[in-house]
CSV table of C-alpha atoms in Angstrom, one decimal:
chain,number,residue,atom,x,y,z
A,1285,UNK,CA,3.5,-8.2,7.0
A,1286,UNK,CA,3.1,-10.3,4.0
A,1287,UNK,CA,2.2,-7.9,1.0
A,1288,UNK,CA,-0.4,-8.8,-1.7
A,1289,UNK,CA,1.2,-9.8,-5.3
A,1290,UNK,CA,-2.0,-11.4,-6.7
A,1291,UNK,CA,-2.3,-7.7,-8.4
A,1292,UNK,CA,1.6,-7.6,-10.4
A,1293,UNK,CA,2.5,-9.5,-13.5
A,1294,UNK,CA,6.0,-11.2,-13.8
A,1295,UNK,CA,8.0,-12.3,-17.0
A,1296,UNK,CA,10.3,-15.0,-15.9
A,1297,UNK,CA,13.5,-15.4,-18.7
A,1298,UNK,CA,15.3,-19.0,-18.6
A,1299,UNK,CA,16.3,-20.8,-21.1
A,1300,UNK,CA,16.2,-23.7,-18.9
A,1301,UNK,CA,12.5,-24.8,-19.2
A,1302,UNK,CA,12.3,-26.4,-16.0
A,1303,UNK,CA,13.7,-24.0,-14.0
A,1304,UNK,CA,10.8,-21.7,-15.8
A,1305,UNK,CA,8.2,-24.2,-14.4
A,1306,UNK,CA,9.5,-24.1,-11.0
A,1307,UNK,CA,9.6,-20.0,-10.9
A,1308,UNK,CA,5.6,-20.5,-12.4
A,1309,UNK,CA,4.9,-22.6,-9.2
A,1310,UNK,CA,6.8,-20.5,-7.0
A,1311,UNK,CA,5.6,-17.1,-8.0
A,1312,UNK,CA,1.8,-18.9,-7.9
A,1313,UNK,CA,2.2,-19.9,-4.3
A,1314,UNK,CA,2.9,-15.9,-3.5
A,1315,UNK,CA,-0.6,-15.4,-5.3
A,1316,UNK,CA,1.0,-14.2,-9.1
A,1317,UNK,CA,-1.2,-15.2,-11.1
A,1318,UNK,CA,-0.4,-13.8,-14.5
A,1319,UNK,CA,3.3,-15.0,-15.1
A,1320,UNK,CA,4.9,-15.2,-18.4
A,1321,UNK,CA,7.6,-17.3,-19.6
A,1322,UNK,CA,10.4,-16.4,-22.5
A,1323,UNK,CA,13.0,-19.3,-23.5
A,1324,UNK,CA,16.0,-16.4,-24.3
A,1325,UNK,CA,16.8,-12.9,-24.1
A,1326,UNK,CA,15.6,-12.5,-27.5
A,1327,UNK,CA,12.1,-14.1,-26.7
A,1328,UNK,CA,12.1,-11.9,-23.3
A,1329,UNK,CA,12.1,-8.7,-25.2
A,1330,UNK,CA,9.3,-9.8,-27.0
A,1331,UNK,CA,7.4,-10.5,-24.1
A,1332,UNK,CA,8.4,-7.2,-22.4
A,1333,UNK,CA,6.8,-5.4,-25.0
A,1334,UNK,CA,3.8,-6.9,-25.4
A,1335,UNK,CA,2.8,-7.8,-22.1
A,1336,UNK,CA,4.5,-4.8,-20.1
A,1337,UNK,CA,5.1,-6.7,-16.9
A,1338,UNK,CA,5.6,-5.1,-13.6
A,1339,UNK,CA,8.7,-7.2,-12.8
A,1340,UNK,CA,11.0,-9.2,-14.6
A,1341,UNK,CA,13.1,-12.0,-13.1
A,1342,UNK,CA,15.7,-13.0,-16.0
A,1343,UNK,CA,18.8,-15.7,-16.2
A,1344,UNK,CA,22.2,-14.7,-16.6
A,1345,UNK,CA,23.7,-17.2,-18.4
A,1346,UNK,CA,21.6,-17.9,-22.1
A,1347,UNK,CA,21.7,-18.8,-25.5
A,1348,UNK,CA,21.6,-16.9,-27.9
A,1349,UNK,CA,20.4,-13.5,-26.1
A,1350,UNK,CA,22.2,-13.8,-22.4
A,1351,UNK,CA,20.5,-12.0,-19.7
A,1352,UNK,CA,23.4,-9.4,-20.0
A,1353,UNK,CA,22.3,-8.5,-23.5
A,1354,UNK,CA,19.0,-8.4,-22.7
A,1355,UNK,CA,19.3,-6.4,-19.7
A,1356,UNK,CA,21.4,-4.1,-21.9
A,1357,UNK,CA,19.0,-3.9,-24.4
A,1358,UNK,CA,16.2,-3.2,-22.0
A,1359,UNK,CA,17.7,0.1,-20.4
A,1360,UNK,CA,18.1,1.3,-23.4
A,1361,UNK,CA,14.5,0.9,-24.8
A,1362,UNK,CA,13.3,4.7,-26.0
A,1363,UNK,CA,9.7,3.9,-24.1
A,1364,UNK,CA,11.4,4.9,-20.6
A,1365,UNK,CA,8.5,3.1,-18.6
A,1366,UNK,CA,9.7,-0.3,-20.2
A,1367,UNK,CA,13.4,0.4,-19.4
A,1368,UNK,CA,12.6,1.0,-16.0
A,1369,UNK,CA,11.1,-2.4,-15.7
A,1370,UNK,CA,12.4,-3.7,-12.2
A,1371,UNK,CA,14.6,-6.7,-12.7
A,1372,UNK,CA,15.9,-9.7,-10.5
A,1373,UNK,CA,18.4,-11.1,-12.2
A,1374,UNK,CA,19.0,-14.9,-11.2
A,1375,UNK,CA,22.0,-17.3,-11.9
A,1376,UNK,CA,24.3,-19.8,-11.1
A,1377,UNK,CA,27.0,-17.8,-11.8
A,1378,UNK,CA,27.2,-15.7,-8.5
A,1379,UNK,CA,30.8,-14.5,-8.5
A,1380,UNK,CA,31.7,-11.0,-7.6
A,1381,UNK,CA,32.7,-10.1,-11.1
A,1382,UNK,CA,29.5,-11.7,-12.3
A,1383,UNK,CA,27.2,-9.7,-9.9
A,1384,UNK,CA,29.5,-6.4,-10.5
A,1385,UNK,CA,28.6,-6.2,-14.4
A,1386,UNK,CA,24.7,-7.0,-13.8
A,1387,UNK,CA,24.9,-4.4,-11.1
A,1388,UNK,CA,26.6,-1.7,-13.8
A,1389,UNK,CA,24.3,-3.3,-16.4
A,1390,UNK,CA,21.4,-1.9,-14.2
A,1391,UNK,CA,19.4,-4.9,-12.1
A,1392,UNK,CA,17.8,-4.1,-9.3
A,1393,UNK,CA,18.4,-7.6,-7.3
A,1394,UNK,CA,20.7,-10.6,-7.6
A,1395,UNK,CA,19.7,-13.8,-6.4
A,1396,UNK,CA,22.2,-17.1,-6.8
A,1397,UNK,CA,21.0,-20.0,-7.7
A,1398,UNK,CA,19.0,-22.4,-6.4
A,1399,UNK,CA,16.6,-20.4,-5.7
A,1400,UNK,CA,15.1,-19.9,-2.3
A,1401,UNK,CA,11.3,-18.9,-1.9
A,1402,UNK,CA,12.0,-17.1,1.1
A,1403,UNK,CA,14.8,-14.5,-0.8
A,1404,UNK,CA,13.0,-14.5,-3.9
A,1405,UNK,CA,9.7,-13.3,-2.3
A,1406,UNK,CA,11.7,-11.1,-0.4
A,1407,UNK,CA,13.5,-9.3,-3.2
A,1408,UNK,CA,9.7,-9.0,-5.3
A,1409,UNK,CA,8.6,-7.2,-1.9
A,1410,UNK,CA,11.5,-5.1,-2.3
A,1411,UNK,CA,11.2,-4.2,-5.6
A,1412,UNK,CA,7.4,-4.0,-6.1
A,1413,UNK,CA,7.2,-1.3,-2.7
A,1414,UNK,CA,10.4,0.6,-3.3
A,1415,UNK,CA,10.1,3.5,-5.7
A,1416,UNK,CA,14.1,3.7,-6.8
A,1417,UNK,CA,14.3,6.6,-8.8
A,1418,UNK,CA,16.7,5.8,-12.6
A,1419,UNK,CA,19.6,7.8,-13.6
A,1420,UNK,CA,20.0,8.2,-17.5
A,1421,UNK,CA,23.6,7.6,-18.2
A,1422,UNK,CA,23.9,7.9,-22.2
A,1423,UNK,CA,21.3,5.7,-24.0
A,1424,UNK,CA,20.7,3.9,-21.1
A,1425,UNK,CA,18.7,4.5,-18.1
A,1426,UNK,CA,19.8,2.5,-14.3
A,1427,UNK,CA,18.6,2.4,-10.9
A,1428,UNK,CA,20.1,4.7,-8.6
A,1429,UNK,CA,22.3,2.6,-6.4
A,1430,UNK,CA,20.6,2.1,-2.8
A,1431,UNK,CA,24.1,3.3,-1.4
A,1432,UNK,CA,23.9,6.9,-2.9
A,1433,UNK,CA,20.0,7.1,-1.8
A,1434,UNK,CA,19.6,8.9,1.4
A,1435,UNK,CA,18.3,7.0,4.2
A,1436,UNK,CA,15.1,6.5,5.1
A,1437,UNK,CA,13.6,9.6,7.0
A,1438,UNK,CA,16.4,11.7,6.1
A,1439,UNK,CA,16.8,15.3,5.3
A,1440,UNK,CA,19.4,16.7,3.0
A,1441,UNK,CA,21.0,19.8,4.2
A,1442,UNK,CA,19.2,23.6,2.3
A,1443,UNK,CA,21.0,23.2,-0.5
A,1444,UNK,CA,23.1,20.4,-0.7
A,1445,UNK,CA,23.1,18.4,-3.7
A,1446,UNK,CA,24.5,14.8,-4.6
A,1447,UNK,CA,26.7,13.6,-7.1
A,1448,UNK,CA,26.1,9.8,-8.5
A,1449,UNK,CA,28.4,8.3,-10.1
A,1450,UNK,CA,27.4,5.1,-11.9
């Protein structure tokens, strides 16, 4: 079932301002309409706080704020409803260690690039339905790893609590 986006707003972070225009035309053939674009990290955080957008889909590898600093700098905003901003994080650069640190750093998608419409629109599904509760390890808050969330449907054990390690 295709789900309805025209109603979420998207900050797209590239310094790379083609690849800013193509994520415009892309998230506008899902039916985002309000889509904003920042140049760096730096200009992203900005944004974030003016515009408060539902989802943010940022670039790993920028000058002079990367998307590793900004992601850092995000989760540890004190207004907890802007660190919790869902993030895809998007990049060239899709080697394990790569996708380990923005994992730790606290996305809550990876997509290598070039991009594909079909696994982009299915990550904003994901992230715009799913309600993934945030951990708050330090200063910083992060998404509970789907791994330690209990499966759909099912019933902890009277009693039974979890450990998360993150």
């Amino acid at each position: 079932m295709k789900l309805d986006l025209s109603g979420i707003s998207v900050l797209v972070v590239d310094d790379n301002a083609h690849m800013r225009s193509l994520f415009r035309a892309i998230l506008g053939g899902f039916g985002i309409r309000r889509v904003f674009e920042a140049a760096d990290g730096a200009d992203g955080l900005a944004l974030i706080l003016d515009r408060q957008p539902d989802v943010v889909i940022c670039d790993w590898l920028m000058a002079p704020v990367s998307g590793a600093d900004f992601l850092s700098l995000l989760r540890r905003d004190t207004d907890e409803a802007l660190a919790m901003t869902p993030v895809i994080m998007v990049s060239a650069d899709a080697r394990k260690p790569v996708i380990l640190r923005a994992v730790k750093l606290g996305i809550h998608e990876f997509l290598a690039k070039p991009i594909s419409p079909a696994l982009l629109y299915q990550r904003l599904q994901r992230v715009v339905t799913e309600n993934r509760p945030f951990l708050r390890c330090g200063a910083a808050v992060h998404p509970v790893p789907r791994a330690a969330m209990p499966a759909p449907g099912a019933v902890s054990p009277a009693g039974q609590g979890a450990a998360v390690f993150i």
